[in-house]
PDB file of C-alpha atoms in Angstrom:
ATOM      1  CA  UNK H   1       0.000   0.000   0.000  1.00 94.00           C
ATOM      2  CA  UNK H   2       1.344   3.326  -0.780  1.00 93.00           C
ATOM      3  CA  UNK H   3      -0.280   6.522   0.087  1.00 92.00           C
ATOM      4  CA  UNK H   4       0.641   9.146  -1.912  1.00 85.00           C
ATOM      5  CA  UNK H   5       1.590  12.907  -0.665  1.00 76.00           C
ATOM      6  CA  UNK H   6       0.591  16.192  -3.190  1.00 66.00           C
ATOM      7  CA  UNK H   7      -2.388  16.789  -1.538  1.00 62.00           C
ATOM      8  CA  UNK H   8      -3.723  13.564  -1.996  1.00 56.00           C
ATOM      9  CA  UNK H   9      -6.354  13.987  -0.268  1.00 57.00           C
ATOM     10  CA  UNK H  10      -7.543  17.624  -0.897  1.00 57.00           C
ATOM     11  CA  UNK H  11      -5.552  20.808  -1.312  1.00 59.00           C
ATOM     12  CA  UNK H  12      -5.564  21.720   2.738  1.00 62.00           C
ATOM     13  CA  UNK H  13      -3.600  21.974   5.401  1.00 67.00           C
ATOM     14  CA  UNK H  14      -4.593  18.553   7.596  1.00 72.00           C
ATOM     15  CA  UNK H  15      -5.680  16.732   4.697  1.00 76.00           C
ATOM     16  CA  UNK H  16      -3.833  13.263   6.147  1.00 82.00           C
ATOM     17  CA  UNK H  17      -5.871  13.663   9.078  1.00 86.00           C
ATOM     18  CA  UNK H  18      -8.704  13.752   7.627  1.00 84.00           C
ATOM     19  CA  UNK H  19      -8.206  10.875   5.531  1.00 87.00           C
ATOM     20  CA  UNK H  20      -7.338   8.968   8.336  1.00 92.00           C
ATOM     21  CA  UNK H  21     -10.467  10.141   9.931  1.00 93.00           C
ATOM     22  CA  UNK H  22     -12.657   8.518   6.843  1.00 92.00           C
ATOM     23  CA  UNK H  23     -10.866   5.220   7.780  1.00 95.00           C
ATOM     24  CA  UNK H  24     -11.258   5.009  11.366  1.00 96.00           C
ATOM     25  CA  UNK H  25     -14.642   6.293  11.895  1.00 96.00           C
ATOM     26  CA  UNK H  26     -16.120   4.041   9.734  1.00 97.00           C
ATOM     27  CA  UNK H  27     -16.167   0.541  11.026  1.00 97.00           C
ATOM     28  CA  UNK H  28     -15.537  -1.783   8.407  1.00 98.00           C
ATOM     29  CA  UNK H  29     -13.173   0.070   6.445  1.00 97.00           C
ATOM     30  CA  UNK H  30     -11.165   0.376   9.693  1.00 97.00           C
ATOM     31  CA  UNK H  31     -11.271  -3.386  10.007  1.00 98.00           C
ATOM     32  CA  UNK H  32     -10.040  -4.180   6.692  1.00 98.00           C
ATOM     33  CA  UNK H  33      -7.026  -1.342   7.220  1.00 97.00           C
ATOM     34  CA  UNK H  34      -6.291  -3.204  10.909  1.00 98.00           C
ATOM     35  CA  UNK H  35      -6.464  -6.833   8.963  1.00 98.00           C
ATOM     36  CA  UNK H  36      -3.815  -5.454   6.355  1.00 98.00           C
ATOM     37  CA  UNK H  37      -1.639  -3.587   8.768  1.00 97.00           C
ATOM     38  CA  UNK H  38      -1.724  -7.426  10.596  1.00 97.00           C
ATOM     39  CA  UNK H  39      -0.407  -8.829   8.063  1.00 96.00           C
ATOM     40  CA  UNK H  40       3.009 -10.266   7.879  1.00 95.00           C
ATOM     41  CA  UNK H  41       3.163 -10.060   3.840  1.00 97.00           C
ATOM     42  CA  UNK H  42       2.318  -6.696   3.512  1.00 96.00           C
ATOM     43  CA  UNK H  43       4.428  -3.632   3.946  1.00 97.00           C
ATOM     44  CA  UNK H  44       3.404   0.013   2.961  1.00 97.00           C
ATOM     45  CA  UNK H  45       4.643   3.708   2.432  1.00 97.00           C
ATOM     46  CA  UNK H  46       3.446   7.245   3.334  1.00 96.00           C
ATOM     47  CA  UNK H  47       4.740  10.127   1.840  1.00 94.00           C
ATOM     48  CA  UNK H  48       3.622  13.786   2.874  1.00 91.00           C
ATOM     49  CA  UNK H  49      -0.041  13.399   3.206  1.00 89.00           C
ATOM     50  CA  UNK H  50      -0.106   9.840   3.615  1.00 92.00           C
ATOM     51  CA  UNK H  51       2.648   9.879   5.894  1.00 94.00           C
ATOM     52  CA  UNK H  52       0.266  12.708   8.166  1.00 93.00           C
ATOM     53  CA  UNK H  53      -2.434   9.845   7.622  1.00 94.00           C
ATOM     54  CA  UNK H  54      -0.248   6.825   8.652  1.00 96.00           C
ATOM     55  CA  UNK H  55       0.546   8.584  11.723  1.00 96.00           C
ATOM     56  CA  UNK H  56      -2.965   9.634  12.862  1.00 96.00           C
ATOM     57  CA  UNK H  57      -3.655   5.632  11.907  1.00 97.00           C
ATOM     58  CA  UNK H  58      -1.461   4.376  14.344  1.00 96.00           C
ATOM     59  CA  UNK H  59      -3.806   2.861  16.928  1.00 96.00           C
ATOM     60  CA  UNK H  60      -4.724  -0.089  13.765  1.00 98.00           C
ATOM     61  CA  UNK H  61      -0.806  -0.229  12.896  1.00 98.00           C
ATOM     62  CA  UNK H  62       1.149  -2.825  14.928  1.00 97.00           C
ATOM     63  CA  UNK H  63       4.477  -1.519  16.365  1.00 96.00           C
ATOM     64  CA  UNK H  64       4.158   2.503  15.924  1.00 96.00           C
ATOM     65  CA  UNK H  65       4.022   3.690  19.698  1.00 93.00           C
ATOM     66  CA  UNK H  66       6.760   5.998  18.794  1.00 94.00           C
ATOM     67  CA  UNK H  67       5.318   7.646  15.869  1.00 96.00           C
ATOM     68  CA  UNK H  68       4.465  11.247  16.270  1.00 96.00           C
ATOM     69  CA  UNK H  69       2.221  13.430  14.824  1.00 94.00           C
ATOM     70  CA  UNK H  70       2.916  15.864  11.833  1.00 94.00           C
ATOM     71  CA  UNK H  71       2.110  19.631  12.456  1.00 93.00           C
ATOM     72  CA  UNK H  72       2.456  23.100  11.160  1.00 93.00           C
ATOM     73  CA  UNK H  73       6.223  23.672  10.279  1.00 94.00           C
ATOM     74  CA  UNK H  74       7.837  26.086  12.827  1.00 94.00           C
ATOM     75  CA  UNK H  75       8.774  28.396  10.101  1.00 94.00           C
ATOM     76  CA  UNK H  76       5.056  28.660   9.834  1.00 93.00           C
ATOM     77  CA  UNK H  77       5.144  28.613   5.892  1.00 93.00           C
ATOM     78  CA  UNK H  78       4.907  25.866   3.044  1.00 90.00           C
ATOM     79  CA  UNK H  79       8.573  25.019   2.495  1.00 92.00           C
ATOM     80  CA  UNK H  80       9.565  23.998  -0.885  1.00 90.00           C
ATOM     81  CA  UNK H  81      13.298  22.725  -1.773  1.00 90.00           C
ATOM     82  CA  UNK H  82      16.053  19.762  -2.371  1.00 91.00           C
ATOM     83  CA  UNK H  83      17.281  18.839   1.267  1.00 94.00           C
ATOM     84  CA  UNK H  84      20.056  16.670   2.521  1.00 96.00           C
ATOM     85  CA  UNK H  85      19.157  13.623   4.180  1.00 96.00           C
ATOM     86  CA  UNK H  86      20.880  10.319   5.779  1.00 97.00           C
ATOM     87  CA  UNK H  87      19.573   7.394   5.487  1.00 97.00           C
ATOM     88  CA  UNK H  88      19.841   5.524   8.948  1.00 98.00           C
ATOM     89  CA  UNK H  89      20.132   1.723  10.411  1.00 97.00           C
ATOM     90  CA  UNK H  90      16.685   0.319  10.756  1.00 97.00           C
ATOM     91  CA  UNK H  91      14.570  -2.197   9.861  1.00 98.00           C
ATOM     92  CA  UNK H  92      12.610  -0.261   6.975  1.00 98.00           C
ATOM     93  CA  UNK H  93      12.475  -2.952   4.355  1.00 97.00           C
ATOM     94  CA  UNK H  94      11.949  -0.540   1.811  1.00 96.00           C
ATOM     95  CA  UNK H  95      15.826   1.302   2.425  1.00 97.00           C
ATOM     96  CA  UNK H  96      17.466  -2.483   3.391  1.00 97.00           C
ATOM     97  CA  UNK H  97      21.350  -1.797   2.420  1.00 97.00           C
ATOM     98  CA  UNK H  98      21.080   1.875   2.170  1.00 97.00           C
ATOM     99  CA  UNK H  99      22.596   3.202   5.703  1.00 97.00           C
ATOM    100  CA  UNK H 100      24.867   5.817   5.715  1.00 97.00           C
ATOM    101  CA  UNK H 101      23.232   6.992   2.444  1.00 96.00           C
ATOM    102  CA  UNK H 102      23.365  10.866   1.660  1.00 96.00           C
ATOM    103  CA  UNK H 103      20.920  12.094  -0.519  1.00 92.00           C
ATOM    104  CA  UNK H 104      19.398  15.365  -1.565  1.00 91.00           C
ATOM    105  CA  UNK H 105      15.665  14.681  -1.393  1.00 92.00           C
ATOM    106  CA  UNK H 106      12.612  16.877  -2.201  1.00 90.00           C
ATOM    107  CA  UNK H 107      10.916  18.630   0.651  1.00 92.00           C
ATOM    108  CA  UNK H 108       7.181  19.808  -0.217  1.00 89.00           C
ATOM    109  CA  UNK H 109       5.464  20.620   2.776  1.00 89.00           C
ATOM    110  CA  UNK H 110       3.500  23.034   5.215  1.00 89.00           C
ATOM    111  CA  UNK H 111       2.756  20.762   8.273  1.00 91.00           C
ATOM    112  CA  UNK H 112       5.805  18.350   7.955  1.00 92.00           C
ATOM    113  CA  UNK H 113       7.276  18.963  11.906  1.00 96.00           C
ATOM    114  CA  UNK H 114       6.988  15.907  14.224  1.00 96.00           C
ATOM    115  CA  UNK H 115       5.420  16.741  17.150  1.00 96.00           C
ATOM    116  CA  UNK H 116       5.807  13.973  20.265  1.00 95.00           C
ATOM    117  CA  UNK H 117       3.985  14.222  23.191  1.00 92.00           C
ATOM    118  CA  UNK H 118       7.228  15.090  25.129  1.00 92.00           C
ATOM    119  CA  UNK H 119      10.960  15.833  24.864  1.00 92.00           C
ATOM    120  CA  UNK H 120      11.802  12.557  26.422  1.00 93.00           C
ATOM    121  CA  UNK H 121       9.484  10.425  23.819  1.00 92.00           C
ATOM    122  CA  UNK H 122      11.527  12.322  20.752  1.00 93.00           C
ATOM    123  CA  UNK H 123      14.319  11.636  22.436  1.00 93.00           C
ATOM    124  CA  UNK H 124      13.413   8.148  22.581  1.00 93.00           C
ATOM    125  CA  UNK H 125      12.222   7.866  19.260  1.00 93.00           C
ATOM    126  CA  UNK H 126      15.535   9.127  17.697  1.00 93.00           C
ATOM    127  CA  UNK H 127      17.171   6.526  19.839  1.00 94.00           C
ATOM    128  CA  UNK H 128      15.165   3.626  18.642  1.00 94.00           C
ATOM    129  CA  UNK H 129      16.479   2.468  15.858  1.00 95.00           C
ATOM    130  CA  UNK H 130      13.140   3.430  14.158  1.00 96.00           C
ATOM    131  CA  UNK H 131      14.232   6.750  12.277  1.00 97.00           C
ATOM    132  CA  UNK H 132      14.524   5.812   8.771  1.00 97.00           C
ATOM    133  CA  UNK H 133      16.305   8.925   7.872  1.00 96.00           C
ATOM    134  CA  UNK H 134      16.823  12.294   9.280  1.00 97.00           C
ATOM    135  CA  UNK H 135      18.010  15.555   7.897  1.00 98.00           C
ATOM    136  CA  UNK H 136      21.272  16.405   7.913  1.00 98.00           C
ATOM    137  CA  UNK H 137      23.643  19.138   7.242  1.00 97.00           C
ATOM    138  CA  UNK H 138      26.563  19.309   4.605  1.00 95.00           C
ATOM    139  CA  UNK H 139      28.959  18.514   7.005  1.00 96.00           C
ATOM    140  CA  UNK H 140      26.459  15.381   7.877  1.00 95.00           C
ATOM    141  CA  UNK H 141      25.449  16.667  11.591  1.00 97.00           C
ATOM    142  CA  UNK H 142      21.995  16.277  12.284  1.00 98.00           C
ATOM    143  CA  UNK H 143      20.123  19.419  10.674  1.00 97.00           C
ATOM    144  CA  UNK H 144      18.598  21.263  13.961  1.00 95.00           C
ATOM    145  CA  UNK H 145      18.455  24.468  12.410  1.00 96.00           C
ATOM    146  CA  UNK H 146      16.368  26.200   9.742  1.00 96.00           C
ATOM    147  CA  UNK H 147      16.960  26.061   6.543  1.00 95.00           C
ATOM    148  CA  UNK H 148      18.729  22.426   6.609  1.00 97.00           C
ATOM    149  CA  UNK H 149      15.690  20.887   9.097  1.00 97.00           C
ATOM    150  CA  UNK H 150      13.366  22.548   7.219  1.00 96.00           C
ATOM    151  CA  UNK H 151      10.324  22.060   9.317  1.00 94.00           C
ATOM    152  CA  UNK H 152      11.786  22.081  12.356  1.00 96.00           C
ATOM    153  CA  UNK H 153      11.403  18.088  13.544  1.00 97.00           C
ATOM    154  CA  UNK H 154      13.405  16.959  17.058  1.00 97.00           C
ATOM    155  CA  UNK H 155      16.177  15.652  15.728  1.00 97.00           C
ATOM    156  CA  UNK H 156      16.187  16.240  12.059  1.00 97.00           C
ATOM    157  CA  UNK H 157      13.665  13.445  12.309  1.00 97.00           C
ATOM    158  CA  UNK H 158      12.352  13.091   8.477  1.00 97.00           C
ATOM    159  CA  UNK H 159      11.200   8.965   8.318  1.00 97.00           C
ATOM    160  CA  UNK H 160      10.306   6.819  10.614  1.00 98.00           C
ATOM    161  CA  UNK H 161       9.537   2.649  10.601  1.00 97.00           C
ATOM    162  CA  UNK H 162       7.659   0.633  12.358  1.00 97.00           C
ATOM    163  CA  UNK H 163       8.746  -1.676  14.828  1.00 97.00           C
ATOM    164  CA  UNK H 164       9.126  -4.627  11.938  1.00 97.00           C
ATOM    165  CA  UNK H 165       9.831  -2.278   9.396  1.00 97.00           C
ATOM    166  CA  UNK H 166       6.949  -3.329   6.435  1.00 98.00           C
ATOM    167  CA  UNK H 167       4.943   0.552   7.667  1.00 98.00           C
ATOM    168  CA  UNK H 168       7.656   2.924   6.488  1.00 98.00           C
ATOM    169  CA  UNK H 169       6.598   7.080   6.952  1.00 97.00           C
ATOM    170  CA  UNK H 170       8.180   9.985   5.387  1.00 96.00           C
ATOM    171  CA  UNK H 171       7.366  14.048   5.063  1.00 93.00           C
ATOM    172  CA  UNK H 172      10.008  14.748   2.552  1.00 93.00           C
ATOM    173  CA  UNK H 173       9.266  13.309  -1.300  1.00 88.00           C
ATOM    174  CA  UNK H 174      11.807  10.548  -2.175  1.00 87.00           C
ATOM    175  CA  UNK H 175       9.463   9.820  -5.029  1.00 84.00           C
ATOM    176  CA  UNK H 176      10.168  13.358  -6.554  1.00 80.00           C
ATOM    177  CA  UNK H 177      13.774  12.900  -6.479  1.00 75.00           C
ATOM    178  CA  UNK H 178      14.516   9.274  -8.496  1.00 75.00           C
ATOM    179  CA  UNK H 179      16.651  10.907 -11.038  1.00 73.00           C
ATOM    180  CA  UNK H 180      20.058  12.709 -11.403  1.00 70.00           C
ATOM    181  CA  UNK H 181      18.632  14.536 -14.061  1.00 75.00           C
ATOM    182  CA  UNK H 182      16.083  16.248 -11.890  1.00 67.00           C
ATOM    183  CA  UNK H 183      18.713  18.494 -10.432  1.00 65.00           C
ATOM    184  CA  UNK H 184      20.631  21.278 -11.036  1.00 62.00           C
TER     185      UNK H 184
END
């Protein structure tokens, strides 16, 4: 399953939220999503929006405690440009054998900030083993600062995993950035 990002589901602000919302507050679609996310042959990717929507999903997704929710960047503006992220140890299926990768990736986003419930459950998060990839700077230190974090995340926090790794989530657009060719 892939759920897309562009404003997949509506040109506004919270638009992965309320997609998630049409899953969960309707019973039997919310059953089939919890039977899926069960499954041990599945795995599945959310990018911007969907990403926003896998989060506010994870009550139905096995092993996503640590997932946060995605709010309003702190720059308090859409942000739009190539940044540099790291690709970290985990157990994201979908980025097996790509640790320690350094990639410029498309960031496309007005509410891509993870918010946790506390300072000690980022911190815990980053230490989990669960961060896909993070943003970093050109030096490769963890982006904390504006414009390199772009949306201000704990961390430089840009992807997370689930605790198995088939759920992968991610803000910025890996999608939009296949290609050499695509950049300057």
């Amino acid at each position: 399953l892939i759920a897309c990002g562009g404003f997949s589901y509506g040109d506004v602000l919270g638009a992965g939220e309320g997609w998630a919302k049409s899953i969960l507050f309707h019973p039997d679609t919310r059953e089939e999503f919890a039977r899926f996310f069960a499954r041990g042959d599945t795995f599945a990717l959310g990018v911007c929006n969907g990403c926003q929507m896998f989060a506010a999903l994870k009550e139905i997704i096995p092993g996503t405690g640590h997932w946060p929710r995605f709010v309003r960047n702190r720059s308090k503006q859409f942000e739009a440009r190539f940044s540099l992220l790291e690709i970290l140890e985990s157990p994201s299926v979908l980025l097996a054998g790509m640790a320690g990768s350094r990639l410029p990736v498309a960031t496309s986003h007005g509410e891509g900030r993870a918010e946790f419930a506390s300072d000690a459950r980022a911190l815990e998060a980053a230490e989990s083993g669960l961060v896909a990839f993070r943003y970093v700077t050109n030096a490769g230190t963890v982006a904390t600062a504006y414009p390199a974090n772009p949306n201000g995340s704990p961390f430089g926090i840009a992807a997370l995993t689930n605790a198995d790794g088939r759920i992968t989530i991610t803000m910025p657009h890996p999608e939009r950035s296949a290609r050499y060719v695509q950049n300057s």
